[in-house]
Coordinates of C-alpha atoms in Angstrom, one line a residue:
M1 CA -124.7 -89.6 -99.2
L2 CA -120.9 -90.0 -98.8
P3 CA -119.4 -87.3 -96.5
W4 CA -116.8 -85.1 -98.0
Q5 CA -114.1 -86.3 -95.5
Y6 CA -114.5 -89.9 -96.8
A7 CA -114.5 -88.8 -100.4
L8 CA -111.3 -86.8 -100.0
A9 CA -109.7 -89.7 -98.0
A10 CA -110.7 -92.1 -100.9
S11 CA -109.2 -89.6 -103.4
C12 CA -105.9 -89.5 -101.4
G13 CA -105.8 -93.3 -101.3
L14 CA -106.4 -93.7 -105.0
F15 CA -103.9 -91.0 -105.8
I16 CA -101.2 -92.9 -103.8
V17 CA -102.1 -96.1 -105.6
A18 CA -101.8 -94.4 -109.0
A19 CA -98.5 -92.8 -108.1
A20 CA -97.1 -96.1 -106.8
I21 CA -98.1 -97.9 -110.0
R22 CA -96.5 -95.2 -112.2
V23 CA -93.3 -95.1 -110.2
G24 CA -93.1 -98.9 -110.3
R25 CA -93.6 -99.0 -114.1
R26 CA -90.8 -96.4 -114.6
A27 CA -88.4 -98.4 -112.4
G28 CA -89.3 -101.7 -114.1
H29 CA -89.0 -100.9 -117.8
T30 CA -90.5 -104.3 -118.5
T31 CA -90.2 -105.9 -122.0
G32 CA -91.2 -109.2 -123.5
P33 CA -93.8 -111.4 -121.7
S34 CA -93.8 -108.9 -118.8
A35 CA -95.0 -106.1 -121.0
G36 CA -98.5 -107.4 -121.0
R37 CA -98.7 -107.3 -117.2
S38 CA -97.1 -103.9 -117.3
A39 CA -99.8 -102.6 -119.7
A40 CA -102.5 -104.0 -117.4
W41 CA -101.0 -102.3 -114.4
A42 CA -100.8 -99.1 -116.4
L43 CA -104.5 -99.3 -117.1
W44 CA -105.3 -99.8 -113.4
G45 CA -103.0 -96.9 -112.6
D46 CA -104.9 -94.7 -115.0
V47 CA -108.2 -95.8 -113.6
A48 CA -107.0 -95.0 -110.0
W49 CA -105.9 -91.6 -111.1
E50 CA -109.2 -90.7 -112.9
S51 CA -111.2 -92.1 -109.9
S52 CA -109.1 -89.9 -107.6
L53 CA -110.1 -86.9 -109.6
L54 CA -113.7 -87.9 -109.5
F55 CA -113.7 -88.3 -105.7
V56 CA -112.0 -84.9 -105.3
L57 CA -114.8 -83.3 -107.4
Y58 CA -117.4 -85.1 -105.3
G59 CA -115.7 -84.1 -102.0
L60 CA -115.4 -80.5 -103.0
W61 CA -119.1 -80.5 -104.0
Q62 CA -120.0 -81.8 -100.5
F63 CA -117.6 -79.5 -98.7
A64 CA -118.7 -76.4 -100.6
G65 CA -122.2 -77.0 -99.4
S66 CA -121.2 -75.7 -96.0
F67 CA -120.3 -72.3 -97.3
T68 CA -122.4 -69.4 -98.5
V69 CA -121.7 -65.9 -99.6
M70 CA -125.1 -64.4 -98.7
G71 CA -126.0 -66.3 -95.5
T72 CA -129.1 -68.5 -95.1
S73 CA -131.5 -65.7 -94.2
G74 CA -132.5 -65.1 -97.8
A75 CA -132.8 -68.8 -98.7
L76 CA -136.5 -69.1 -97.9
P77 CA -137.6 -65.9 -99.7
R78 CA -135.7 -67.0 -102.8
A79 CA -137.4 -70.4 -102.6
R80 CA -140.8 -68.6 -102.3
W81 CA -139.9 -66.6 -105.4
L82 CA -139.2 -69.8 -107.3
W83 CA -142.5 -71.3 -106.2
D84 CA -144.4 -68.2 -107.3
A85 CA -142.5 -68.1 -110.6
E86 CA -143.5 -71.7 -111.3
R87 CA -147.1 -70.8 -110.9
V88 CA -146.7 -67.9 -113.3
L89 CA -145.1 -70.4 -115.8
Y90 CA -148.0 -72.8 -115.3
L91 CA -145.6 -75.6 -114.2
P92 CA -147.3 -78.6 -112.4
S93 CA -147.6 -78.3 -108.6
E94 CA -144.9 -80.3 -106.8
T95 CA -147.3 -80.7 -103.9
D96 CA -150.0 -82.4 -106.1
L97 CA -147.4 -84.7 -107.6
Q98 CA -146.1 -85.7 -104.1
R99 CA -149.6 -86.5 -102.9
L100 CA -149.8 -89.1 -105.5
I101 CA -147.0 -91.2 -103.9
L102 CA -147.5 -90.4 -100.2
P103 CA -150.1 -93.2 -99.8
H104 CA -147.4 -95.8 -100.9
P105 CA -144.7 -96.1 -98.2
L106 CA -142.5 -98.5 -100.2
L107 CA -142.4 -96.2 -103.2
V108 CA -141.7 -93.2 -101.0
Q109 CA -138.8 -95.0 -99.3
A110 CA -137.5 -96.2 -102.7
C111 CA -137.4 -92.5 -103.9
N112 CA -135.6 -91.5 -100.7
Y113 CA -133.0 -94.2 -101.3
Y114 CA -132.7 -93.2 -105.0
Y115 CA -132.0 -89.6 -104.0
D116 CA -129.5 -90.5 -101.4
V117 CA -127.4 -93.2 -103.1
L118 CA -127.7 -93.7 -106.9
H119 CA -126.5 -90.4 -108.5
F120 CA -122.8 -90.7 -107.7
P121 CA -122.3 -94.4 -108.3
L122 CA -124.1 -94.2 -111.6
L123 CA -122.0 -91.3 -112.7
G124 CA -118.8 -93.1 -111.7
A125 CA -119.9 -96.3 -113.5
C126 CA -120.6 -94.2 -116.6
L127 CA -117.1 -92.6 -116.5
I128 CA -115.5 -96.0 -115.9
W129 CA -117.4 -97.4 -118.9
L130 CA -116.2 -94.5 -121.1
Y131 CA -112.6 -94.8 -119.9
T132 CA -112.4 -98.6 -120.5
R133 CA -114.5 -99.0 -123.6
H134 CA -114.6 -95.6 -125.3
R135 CA -111.3 -93.9 -124.3
A136 CA -111.5 -91.2 -127.0
D137 CA -114.8 -89.9 -125.7
Y138 CA -113.8 -90.0 -122.1
P139 CA -112.0 -86.6 -121.8
R140 CA -114.9 -84.7 -123.3
I141 CA -117.5 -86.1 -120.9
R142 CA -115.1 -85.8 -117.9
T143 CA -114.6 -82.1 -118.7
T144 CA -118.4 -81.7 -119.0
V145 CA -118.8 -83.2 -115.5
A146 CA -116.1 -81.0 -114.0
L147 CA -117.3 -77.7 -115.6
F148 CA -120.9 -78.3 -114.7
T149 CA -120.1 -79.3 -111.1
G150 CA -117.7 -76.4 -110.6
I151 CA -120.2 -73.8 -112.0
S152 CA -123.0 -75.3 -109.9
L153 CA -120.9 -74.9 -106.8
L154 CA -120.4 -71.2 -107.5
I155 CA -124.1 -70.7 -108.1
Q156 CA -125.0 -72.6 -104.9
L157 CA -123.0 -70.1 -102.8
I158 CA -126.2 -68.1 -103.2
T159 CA -128.5 -70.1 -100.9
V160 CA -132.0 -71.3 -102.0
A161 CA -134.1 -73.5 -99.7
P162 CA -135.7 -76.7 -101.0
P163 CA -139.5 -77.0 -101.0
R164 CA -139.5 -79.3 -98.0
L165 CA -138.3 -76.3 -95.9
L166 CA -140.9 -73.9 -97.3
A167 CA -144.0 -74.5 -95.1
S168 CA -146.3 -72.7 -97.5
T169 CA -145.9 -75.4 -100.2
G170 CA -147.5 -78.0 -98.0
M171 CA -144.9 -80.6 -99.0
V172 CA -143.7 -83.3 -96.7
D173 CA -140.0 -84.1 -96.0
T174 CA -140.3 -87.7 -97.0
A175 CA -136.7 -88.6 -95.8
V176 CA -137.4 -87.3 -92.3
Q177 CA -140.8 -89.0 -92.2
Y178 CA -139.1 -92.4 -92.8
G179 CA -135.9 -91.8 -90.9
Q180 CA -133.8 -91.7 -94.2
S181 CA -132.6 -88.0 -94.0
V182 CA -129.1 -87.5 -95.2
Y183 CA -128.9 -84.1 -93.5
A184 CA -127.8 -83.4 -90.0
W185 CA -130.2 -81.6 -87.7
S186 CA -128.2 -80.3 -84.8
G187 CA -129.9 -77.2 -83.4
G188 CA -130.4 -75.5 -86.7
F189 CA -130.3 -75.6 -90.4
D190 CA -127.3 -77.1 -92.2
A191 CA -126.1 -74.8 -95.0
D192 CA -125.9 -77.7 -97.4
E193 CA -129.7 -77.9 -97.2
F194 CA -129.9 -74.5 -98.9
S195 CA -127.9 -75.5 -102.0
A196 CA -131.0 -76.5 -104.0
M197 CA -130.3 -74.4 -107.1
P198 CA -129.3 -75.9 -109.5
S199 CA -130.0 -79.6 -108.9
V200 CA -126.6 -81.4 -109.3
H201 CA -128.4 -84.7 -109.2
V202 CA -130.4 -83.8 -112.3
G203 CA -127.4 -82.3 -114.1
W204 CA -125.3 -85.4 -113.6
A205 CA -128.2 -87.6 -114.8
V206 CA -128.4 -85.5 -118.0
I207 CA -124.7 -85.8 -118.6
V208 CA -124.9 -89.6 -118.1
A209 CA -127.8 -89.9 -120.6
I210 CA -126.0 -87.7 -123.1
A211 CA -122.8 -89.8 -122.8
V212 CA -124.7 -93.1 -123.3
I213 CA -126.8 -91.9 -126.2
T214 CA -123.9 -90.2 -128.1
V215 CA -121.2 -92.8 -127.5
S216 CA -123.0 -96.2 -127.5
R217 CA -124.3 -97.7 -130.7
N218 CA -126.6 -100.1 -129.0
R219 CA -130.2 -99.8 -130.1
W220 CA -131.3 -99.6 -126.5
R221 CA -129.2 -96.6 -125.7
W222 CA -132.2 -94.3 -126.0
L223 CA -133.6 -95.7 -122.8
A224 CA -130.9 -93.7 -121.0
A225 CA -133.1 -90.6 -121.7
A226 CA -135.4 -91.9 -119.0
Y227 CA -132.7 -91.5 -116.3
P228 CA -132.8 -87.7 -116.0
V229 CA -136.6 -87.7 -116.3
L230 CA -136.8 -90.2 -113.4
T231 CA -134.2 -88.3 -111.4
L232 CA -136.2 -85.0 -111.8
L233 CA -139.4 -86.7 -110.6
V234 CA -137.6 -88.2 -107.6
V235 CA -136.0 -85.0 -106.5
V236 CA -139.4 -83.3 -106.8
V237 CA -141.6 -85.8 -105.0
T238 CA -139.1 -86.1 -102.2
A239 CA -139.4 -82.3 -101.8
N240 CA -135.6 -81.8 -102.3
H241 CA -135.9 -79.6 -105.4
F242 CA -138.3 -77.4 -107.3
W243 CA -139.0 -78.0 -111.0
L244 CA -136.9 -75.0 -111.8
D245 CA -133.9 -76.4 -110.0
G246 CA -133.8 -79.3 -112.4
I247 CA -134.6 -77.2 -115.4
A248 CA -131.7 -74.8 -114.5
A249 CA -129.4 -77.8 -114.2
G250 CA -130.4 -79.0 -117.7
L251 CA -129.8 -75.5 -119.2
L252 CA -126.4 -75.3 -117.5
V253 CA -125.4 -78.6 -118.9
A254 CA -126.5 -77.4 -122.4
L255 CA -124.4 -74.2 -121.9
V256 CA -121.3 -76.2 -120.9
L257 CA -121.7 -78.3 -124.0
V258 CA -122.0 -75.3 -126.2
V259 CA -118.9 -73.7 -124.7
Q260 CA -117.0 -77.0 -125.1
R261 CA -118.0 -77.2 -128.8
A262 CA -117.0 -73.6 -129.4
A263 CA -113.6 -74.2 -127.8
R264 CA -113.0 -77.3 -129.9
G265 CA -113.9 -75.3 -133.0
L266 CA -111.4 -72.6 -132.1
R267 CA -108.6 -75.2 -131.4
S268 CA -109.3 -77.0 -134.7
G269 CA -109.3 -73.7 -136.6
K270 CA -105.9 -72.7 -135.1
S271 CA -104.4 -76.1 -135.9
S272 CA -105.6 -75.9 -139.5
E273 CA -104.0 -72.5 -139.8
G274 CA -100.8 -73.8 -138.4
S275 CA -100.7 -76.7 -140.9
Q276 CA -101.1 -74.2 -143.8
V277 CA -98.4 -71.9 -142.6
K278 CA -95.7 -74.6 -142.2
P279 CA -95.5 -75.5 -146.0
V280 CA -95.2 -71.8 -146.9
R281 CA -92.3 -71.3 -144.5
G282 CA -90.7 -74.4 -145.9
Q283 CA -90.9 -73.1 -149.4
M284 CA -89.5 -69.7 -148.4
S285 CA -86.5 -71.3 -146.8
V286 CA -85.7 -73.4 -149.9
R287 CA -85.9 -70.4 -152.2
S288 CA -83.6 -68.4 -149.9

């Protein structure tokens, strides 16, 4: 998992690149054969700018994990409440699911690697694909990512422990077991470990799947639906999240999409009203 310091440093570097390209293009004012090269540089400048925003978002997500508004003392009781609530809702036992893969070391280590590495690069690849191939759809998905991540950060200020830190679940910390833990153990708990609700991993996976399915016209696009399902299974079997952490993330993404759609409806309504008012004003001015 990329530390927030590296993410913000990468964002600063990309921002400088984007700014340098924009300044160079304004100073050049290229025409003729050089216009093609200028357009290519413009594209790379835009990509650098958008990538800079993405790294800022990721860095803030990592950095915010070290802050809480209620302390870590209530994280374990809240985790216990989630565990009990899942039993009331008759959700499958995370412990039983984990026991199915524990006898398979390679599978366990693959799940640990998946949890640690894949979520951010796949999200970045999806956004790059949208920006370069489906530019009209890019702002909508980028806004979804930003809103979901920002709201998740606010919710995570109220700490909730993951199941691997709740001894009564009987779950194993698979990353520690195989020396793949992304969390620092230095004489106590790290606050980031108590940012389990909601699961940002699952939320990002849901957004990627929605982007691919709604934007692509390839007949294989529906396979993208397996990505959030697989991510939910991975975060559960590695004992990093409860089922409800992933379910909450999916519901939060749905809420963000509803709000975005409502906002687009309001904007389109206002624009249509404006287009109807202008001809009336024009007629009034002619008559006067």
